[in-house]
Amino acid sequence: MEIISTSSTRHRGDATSKPLRADARRNRDAIVAAARTAFAHGDDGIRFDDFAGRAGVGAGTLYRHFPTRESLAAAVYREEADALCRLARDASADVAPGEALGRFLRGYVAYLDEHRALTRALIAASGSTALMEGAGDLEAAVLGLLARETAAGGIRADVDPGAVLVAMHGIGATQDRPRWRQEADGVVTALLAGLRVGR
């Protein structure tokens, strides 16, 4: 998946790309937080106007920031994608070469598992543009992580980085399997065993 933080003054997918005033930013963040909670709890079928009430803002404020349900879902999706991108960028902190990729991949599986209902709802509601942007940002973050790991001598240089991305896609696309978490952890273990230098 990622992924502009809620504290940013510019937000992709909103009705405007102009910097937001502090009060407008707070309102926008409250709307996104309310939507995220609703999607995570399976309440994605609620009326669009009800997101305003849950955020404590008026309907006009909701529509100024997000004219459609899809644009609101896209904003939530972008934040989920941003979280995964941060996970990839931060994985190299305070770990030995070769360990950062494992930290990220296991964190990726844990994140998907923890946010399984939210992920399903957002994929269904956010639209193809948001999905493509989130996937592109996450791919760039992962490729950056792989380049750092390869340069540090932690993982083999003769493996196409695309293979890691394909494995990640497979992990994310099979969450409906009954033993998904155990199988996903097994994929990560096998992938790391093949990538580490000396294997």
PDB file of C-alpha atoms in Angstrom:
ATOM      1  CA  MET A   1       0.000   0.000   0.000  1.00  0.00           C
ATOM      2  CA  GLU A   2       2.186   3.913   1.240  1.00  0.00           C
ATOM      3  CA  ILE A   3       1.662   6.812   2.845  1.00  0.00           C
ATOM      4  CA  ILE A   4       0.904  12.458   3.870  1.00  0.00           C
ATOM      5  CA  SER A   5       0.443  12.471   7.625  1.00  0.00           C
ATOM      6  CA  THR A   6      -2.547  13.945   9.418  1.00  0.00           C
ATOM      7  CA  SER A   7      -0.401  16.885  10.514  1.00  0.00           C
ATOM      8  CA  SER A   8       0.418  17.937   6.941  1.00  0.00           C
ATOM      9  CA  THR A   9      -0.920  21.223   5.620  1.00  0.00           C
ATOM     10  CA  ARG A  10      -1.464  19.775   2.146  1.00  0.00           C
ATOM     11  CA  HIS A  11      -3.437  16.650   1.420  1.00  0.00           C
ATOM     12  CA  ARG A  12      -3.731  14.743  -1.831  1.00  0.00           C
ATOM     13  CA  GLY A  13      -7.249  13.898  -2.914  1.00  0.00           C
ATOM     14  CA  ASP A  14      -8.941  16.839  -1.181  1.00  0.00           C
ATOM     15  CA  ALA A  15     -11.056  19.380  -2.984  1.00  0.00           C
ATOM     16  CA  THR A  16      -8.184  21.901  -2.772  1.00  0.00           C
ATOM     17  CA  SER A  17      -4.417  21.689  -2.620  1.00  0.00           C
ATOM     18  CA  LYS A  18      -4.004  25.056  -0.853  1.00  0.00           C
ATOM     19  CA  PRO A  19      -2.464  25.057   2.634  1.00  0.00           C
ATOM     20  CA  LEU A  20      -5.103  24.652   5.324  1.00  0.00           C
ATOM     21  CA  ARG A  21      -5.621  27.002   8.268  1.00  0.00           C
ATOM     22  CA  ALA A  22      -5.129  25.386  11.654  1.00  0.00           C
ATOM     23  CA  ASP A  23      -8.880  25.126  12.362  1.00  0.00           C
ATOM     24  CA  ALA A  24      -9.597  23.725   8.904  1.00  0.00           C
ATOM     25  CA  ARG A  25      -6.802  21.191   9.326  1.00  0.00           C
ATOM     26  CA  ARG A  26      -8.239  20.102  12.684  1.00  0.00           C
ATOM     27  CA  ASN A  27     -11.668  19.644  11.108  1.00  0.00           C
ATOM     28  CA  ARG A  28     -10.209  17.658   8.225  1.00  0.00           C
ATOM     29  CA  ASP A  29      -8.214  15.456  10.575  1.00  0.00           C
ATOM     30  CA  ALA A  30     -11.307  14.839  12.715  1.00  0.00           C
ATOM     31  CA  ILE A  31     -13.279  13.756   9.643  1.00  0.00           C
ATOM     32  CA  VAL A  32     -10.527  11.395   8.504  1.00  0.00           C
ATOM     33  CA  ALA A  33     -10.199   9.921  12.006  1.00  0.00           C
ATOM     34  CA  ALA A  34     -13.962   9.348  12.220  1.00  0.00           C
ATOM     35  CA  ALA A  35     -13.985   7.688   8.811  1.00  0.00           C
ATOM     36  CA  ARG A  36     -11.030   5.503   9.692  1.00  0.00           C
ATOM     37  CA  THR A  37     -12.788   4.296  12.840  1.00  0.00           C
ATOM     38  CA  ALA A  38     -15.983   3.619  10.904  1.00  0.00           C
ATOM     39  CA  PHE A  39     -14.210   1.631   8.191  1.00  0.00           C
ATOM     40  CA  ALA A  40     -12.191  -0.317  10.756  1.00  0.00           C
ATOM     41  CA  HIS A  41     -15.376  -1.371  12.563  1.00  0.00           C
ATOM     42  CA  GLY A  42     -17.226  -2.375   9.422  1.00  0.00           C
ATOM     43  CA  ASP A  43     -19.434   0.738   9.414  1.00  0.00           C
ATOM     44  CA  ASP A  44     -18.474   1.707   5.857  1.00  0.00           C
ATOM     45  CA  GLY A  45     -22.132   1.500   4.802  1.00  0.00           C
ATOM     46  CA  ILE A  46     -23.207   4.497   6.900  1.00  0.00           C
ATOM     47  CA  ARG A  47     -24.658   7.535   5.130  1.00  0.00           C
ATOM     48  CA  PHE A  48     -21.980   9.913   3.911  1.00  0.00           C
ATOM     49  CA  ASP A  49     -23.421  12.860   5.884  1.00  0.00           C
ATOM     50  CA  ASP A  50     -23.115  10.827   9.092  1.00  0.00           C
ATOM     51  CA  PHE A  51     -19.332  11.126   8.935  1.00  0.00           C
ATOM     52  CA  ALA A  52     -19.778  14.817   9.716  1.00  0.00           C
ATOM     53  CA  GLY A  53     -21.711  14.081  12.906  1.00  0.00           C
ATOM     54  CA  ARG A  54     -19.172  11.502  14.020  1.00  0.00           C
ATOM     55  CA  ALA A  55     -16.392  14.053  13.500  1.00  0.00           C
ATOM     56  CA  GLY A  56     -18.274  16.821  15.312  1.00  0.00           C
ATOM     57  CA  VAL A  57     -18.432  19.096  12.276  1.00  0.00           C
ATOM     58  CA  GLY A  58     -21.188  20.346  10.003  1.00  0.00           C
ATOM     59  CA  ALA A  59     -22.131  18.747   6.706  1.00  0.00           C
ATOM     60  CA  GLY A  60     -20.812  21.792   4.842  1.00  0.00           C
ATOM     61  CA  THR A  61     -17.390  21.281   6.395  1.00  0.00           C
ATOM     62  CA  LEU A  62     -17.440  17.636   5.360  1.00  0.00           C
ATOM     63  CA  TYR A  63     -18.273  18.479   1.750  1.00  0.00           C
ATOM     64  CA  ARG A  64     -15.677  21.267   1.569  1.00  0.00           C
ATOM     65  CA  HIS A  65     -12.930  18.803   2.390  1.00  0.00           C
ATOM     66  CA  PHE A  66     -14.380  15.666   0.815  1.00  0.00           C
ATOM     67  CA  PRO A  67     -17.083  16.119  -1.819  1.00  0.00           C
ATOM     68  CA  THR A  68     -17.632  12.351  -2.149  1.00  0.00           C
ATOM     69  CA  ARG A  69     -17.389   9.183  -0.074  1.00  0.00           C
ATOM     70  CA  GLU A  70     -14.673   7.986  -2.427  1.00  0.00           C
ATOM     71  CA  SER A  71     -12.508  11.054  -1.780  1.00  0.00           C
ATOM     72  CA  LEU A  72     -12.851  10.535   1.977  1.00  0.00           C
ATOM     73  CA  ALA A  73     -11.990   6.839   1.725  1.00  0.00           C
ATOM     74  CA  ALA A  74      -9.020   7.783  -0.463  1.00  0.00           C
ATOM     75  CA  ALA A  75      -7.717  10.140   2.246  1.00  0.00           C
ATOM     76  CA  VAL A  76      -7.924   7.370   4.847  1.00  0.00           C
ATOM     77  CA  TYR A  77      -6.236   4.964   2.436  1.00  0.00           C
ATOM     78  CA  ARG A  78      -3.447   7.451   1.801  1.00  0.00           C
ATOM     79  CA  GLU A  79      -2.730   7.659   5.523  1.00  0.00           C
ATOM     80  CA  GLU A  80      -2.602   3.869   5.770  1.00  0.00           C
ATOM     81  CA  ALA A  81      -0.200   3.794   2.829  1.00  0.00           C
ATOM     82  CA  ASP A  82       1.890   6.527   4.472  1.00  0.00           C
ATOM     83  CA  ALA A  83       2.144   4.432   7.639  1.00  0.00           C
ATOM     84  CA  LEU A  84       3.550   1.499   5.680  1.00  0.00           C
ATOM     85  CA  CYS A  85       5.995   3.774   3.872  1.00  0.00           C
ATOM     86  CA  ARG A  86       7.235   5.096   7.218  1.00  0.00           C
ATOM     87  CA  LEU A  87       7.623   1.502   8.374  1.00  0.00           C
ATOM     88  CA  ALA A  88       9.884   0.825   5.382  1.00  0.00           C
ATOM     89  CA  ARG A  89      11.881   4.025   5.842  1.00  0.00           C
ATOM     90  CA  ASP A  90      12.340   3.526   9.578  1.00  0.00           C
ATOM     91  CA  ALA A  91      13.245  -0.173   9.430  1.00  0.00           C
ATOM     92  CA  SER A  92      16.973   0.513   9.112  1.00  0.00           C
ATOM     93  CA  ALA A  93      17.205   2.390  12.402  1.00  0.00           C
ATOM     94  CA  ASP A  94      19.482   0.762  14.980  1.00  0.00           C
ATOM     95  CA  VAL A  95      19.696  -2.656  13.302  1.00  0.00           C
ATOM     96  CA  ALA A  96      22.567  -4.528  11.689  1.00  0.00           C
ATOM     97  CA  PRO A  97      22.764  -4.793   7.888  1.00  0.00           C
ATOM     98  CA  GLY A  98      20.502  -7.588   6.736  1.00  0.00           C
ATOM     99  CA  GLU A  99      18.082  -7.182   9.641  1.00  0.00           C
ATOM    100  CA  ALA A 100      16.195  -4.125   8.374  1.00  0.00           C
ATOM    101  CA  LEU A 101      14.368  -6.013   5.637  1.00  0.00           C
ATOM    102  CA  GLY A 102      13.225  -8.654   8.115  1.00  0.00           C
ATOM    103  CA  ARG A 103      12.036  -5.972  10.521  1.00  0.00           C
ATOM    104  CA  PHE A 104      10.023  -4.315   7.764  1.00  0.00           C
ATOM    105  CA  LEU A 105       8.490  -7.486   6.288  1.00  0.00           C
ATOM    106  CA  ARG A 106       7.415  -8.821   9.678  1.00  0.00           C
ATOM    107  CA  GLY A 107       6.052  -5.384  10.572  1.00  0.00           C
ATOM    108  CA  TYR A 108       4.205  -5.318   7.247  1.00  0.00           C
ATOM    109  CA  VAL A 109       2.514  -8.649   7.976  1.00  0.00           C
ATOM    110  CA  ALA A 110       1.625  -7.564  11.516  1.00  0.00           C
ATOM    111  CA  TYR A 111       0.194  -4.280  10.234  1.00  0.00           C
ATOM    112  CA  LEU A 112      -1.972  -5.997   7.627  1.00  0.00           C
ATOM    113  CA  ASP A 113      -3.195  -8.472  10.227  1.00  0.00           C
ATOM    114  CA  GLU A 114      -4.080  -5.755  12.739  1.00  0.00           C
ATOM    115  CA  HIS A 115      -5.861  -3.621  10.128  1.00  0.00           C
ATOM    116  CA  ARG A 116      -7.466  -6.413   8.097  1.00  0.00           C
ATOM    117  CA  ALA A 117     -11.060  -5.103   8.174  1.00  0.00           C
ATOM    118  CA  LEU A 118      -9.936  -1.539   7.468  1.00  0.00           C
ATOM    119  CA  THR A 119      -7.817  -2.623   4.499  1.00  0.00           C
ATOM    120  CA  ARG A 120     -10.691  -4.536   2.905  1.00  0.00           C
ATOM    121  CA  ALA A 121     -13.113  -1.637   3.314  1.00  0.00           C
ATOM    122  CA  LEU A 122     -10.699   0.920   1.900  1.00  0.00           C
ATOM    123  CA  ILE A 123      -9.749  -1.157  -1.134  1.00  0.00           C
ATOM    124  CA  ALA A 124     -13.445  -1.439  -1.960  1.00  0.00           C
ATOM    125  CA  ALA A 125     -14.243   2.235  -1.382  1.00  0.00           C
ATOM    126  CA  SER A 126     -11.229   4.402  -2.179  1.00  0.00           C
ATOM    127  CA  GLY A 127     -10.992   4.071  -5.975  1.00  0.00           C
ATOM    128  CA  SER A 128      -8.227   3.069  -8.355  1.00  0.00           C
ATOM    129  CA  THR A 129      -6.312   6.372  -8.285  1.00  0.00           C
ATOM    130  CA  ALA A 130      -5.694   6.206  -4.533  1.00  0.00           C
ATOM    131  CA  LEU A 131      -4.745   2.540  -4.786  1.00  0.00           C
ATOM    132  CA  MET A 132      -2.219   3.265  -7.524  1.00  0.00           C
ATOM    133  CA  GLU A 133      -0.700   6.221  -5.648  1.00  0.00           C
ATOM    134  CA  GLY A 134      -0.431   4.257  -2.410  1.00  0.00           C
ATOM    135  CA  ALA A 135       1.104   1.254  -4.136  1.00  0.00           C
ATOM    136  CA  GLY A 136       3.581   3.472  -5.996  1.00  0.00           C
ATOM    137  CA  ASP A 137       4.732   5.234  -2.834  1.00  0.00           C
ATOM    138  CA  LEU A 138       5.115   1.967  -0.950  1.00  0.00           C
ATOM    139  CA  GLU A 139       7.058   0.415  -3.821  1.00  0.00           C
ATOM    140  CA  ALA A 140       9.459   3.380  -3.837  1.00  0.00           C
ATOM    141  CA  ALA A 141       9.962   3.123  -0.069  1.00  0.00           C
ATOM    142  CA  VAL A 142      10.635  -0.626  -0.247  1.00  0.00           C
ATOM    143  CA  LEU A 143      13.045  -0.230  -3.167  1.00  0.00           C
ATOM    144  CA  GLY A 144      14.915   2.392  -1.136  1.00  0.00           C
ATOM    145  CA  LEU A 145      15.141  -0.020   1.796  1.00  0.00           C
ATOM    146  CA  LEU A 146      16.407  -2.817  -0.458  1.00  0.00           C
ATOM    147  CA  ALA A 147      19.026  -0.529  -2.021  1.00  0.00           C
ATOM    148  CA  ARG A 148      20.344   0.442   1.428  1.00  0.00           C
ATOM    149  CA  GLU A 149      20.434  -3.184   2.547  1.00  0.00           C
ATOM    150  CA  THR A 150      22.256  -4.273  -0.609  1.00  0.00           C
ATOM    151  CA  ALA A 151      24.809  -1.442  -0.343  1.00  0.00           C
ATOM    152  CA  ALA A 152      25.479  -2.369   3.291  1.00  0.00           C
ATOM    153  CA  GLY A 153      26.113  -5.986   2.304  1.00  0.00           C
ATOM    154  CA  GLY A 154      23.147  -7.305   4.245  1.00  0.00           C
ATOM    155  CA  ILE A 155      21.295  -8.950   1.380  1.00  0.00           C
ATOM    156  CA  ARG A 156      22.328 -10.441  -1.922  1.00  0.00           C
ATOM    157  CA  ALA A 157      22.769  -8.102  -4.877  1.00  0.00           C
ATOM    158  CA  ASP A 158      21.800 -10.688  -7.507  1.00  0.00           C
ATOM    159  CA  VAL A 159      18.099 -10.802  -6.644  1.00  0.00           C
ATOM    160  CA  ASP A 160      15.629  -8.639  -8.538  1.00  0.00           C
ATOM    161  CA  PRO A 161      13.932  -6.273  -6.037  1.00  0.00           C
ATOM    162  CA  GLY A 162      10.722  -6.941  -7.940  1.00  0.00           C
ATOM    163  CA  ALA A 163      10.689 -10.426  -6.438  1.00  0.00           C
ATOM    164  CA  VAL A 164      10.285  -8.918  -2.968  1.00  0.00           C
ATOM    165  CA  LEU A 165       7.470  -6.686  -4.203  1.00  0.00           C
ATOM    166  CA  VAL A 166       5.701  -9.674  -5.788  1.00  0.00           C
ATOM    167  CA  ALA A 167       5.997 -11.590  -2.511  1.00  0.00           C
ATOM    168  CA  MET A 168       4.519  -8.634  -0.630  1.00  0.00           C
ATOM    169  CA  HIS A 169       1.665  -8.413  -3.122  1.00  0.00           C
ATOM    170  CA  GLY A 170       0.957 -12.113  -2.678  1.00  0.00           C
ATOM    171  CA  ILE A 171       0.913 -11.752   1.093  1.00  0.00           C
ATOM    172  CA  GLY A 172      -1.525  -8.846   0.920  1.00  0.00           C
ATOM    173  CA  ALA A 173      -3.796 -10.483  -1.649  1.00  0.00           C
ATOM    174  CA  THR A 174      -4.398 -13.719   0.267  1.00  0.00           C
ATOM    175  CA  GLN A 175      -5.715 -12.445   3.593  1.00  0.00           C
ATOM    176  CA  ASP A 176      -8.929 -14.456   3.322  1.00  0.00           C
ATOM    177  CA  ARG A 177      -7.076 -17.744   3.785  1.00  0.00           C
ATOM    178  CA  PRO A 178      -7.924 -19.289   7.190  1.00  0.00           C
ATOM    179  CA  ARG A 179      -4.270 -19.707   8.219  1.00  0.00           C
ATOM    180  CA  TRP A 180      -3.100 -16.503   6.536  1.00  0.00           C
ATOM    181  CA  ARG A 181      -0.982 -15.066   9.366  1.00  0.00           C
ATOM    182  CA  GLN A 182       0.949 -18.281   9.899  1.00  0.00           C
ATOM    183  CA  GLU A 183       1.466 -18.734   6.154  1.00  0.00           C
ATOM    184  CA  ALA A 184       2.484 -15.089   5.660  1.00  0.00           C
ATOM    185  CA  ASP A 185       5.083 -15.380   8.414  1.00  0.00           C
ATOM    186  CA  GLY A 186       6.367 -18.516   6.687  1.00  0.00           C
ATOM    187  CA  VAL A 187       6.720 -16.665   3.381  1.00  0.00           C
ATOM    188  CA  VAL A 188       8.745 -13.940   5.101  1.00  0.00           C
ATOM    189  CA  THR A 189      11.020 -16.509   6.758  1.00  0.00           C
ATOM    190  CA  ALA A 190      11.653 -18.289   3.451  1.00  0.00           C
ATOM    191  CA  LEU A 191      12.228 -15.020   1.594  1.00  0.00           C
ATOM    192  CA  LEU A 192      14.749 -13.764   4.146  1.00  0.00           C
ATOM    193  CA  ALA A 193      16.599 -17.072   4.121  1.00  0.00           C
ATOM    194  CA  GLY A 194      17.079 -16.776   0.367  1.00  0.00           C
ATOM    195  CA  LEU A 195      18.067 -13.124   0.389  1.00  0.00           C
ATOM    196  CA  ARG A 196      20.669 -12.975   3.106  1.00  0.00           C
ATOM    197  CA  VAL A 197      24.308 -12.870   2.051  1.00  0.00           C
ATOM    198  CA  GLY A 198      26.033 -16.239   2.221  1.00  0.00           C
ATOM    199  CA  ARG A 199      22.959 -18.267   1.331  1.00  0.00           C
TER     200      ARG A 199
END
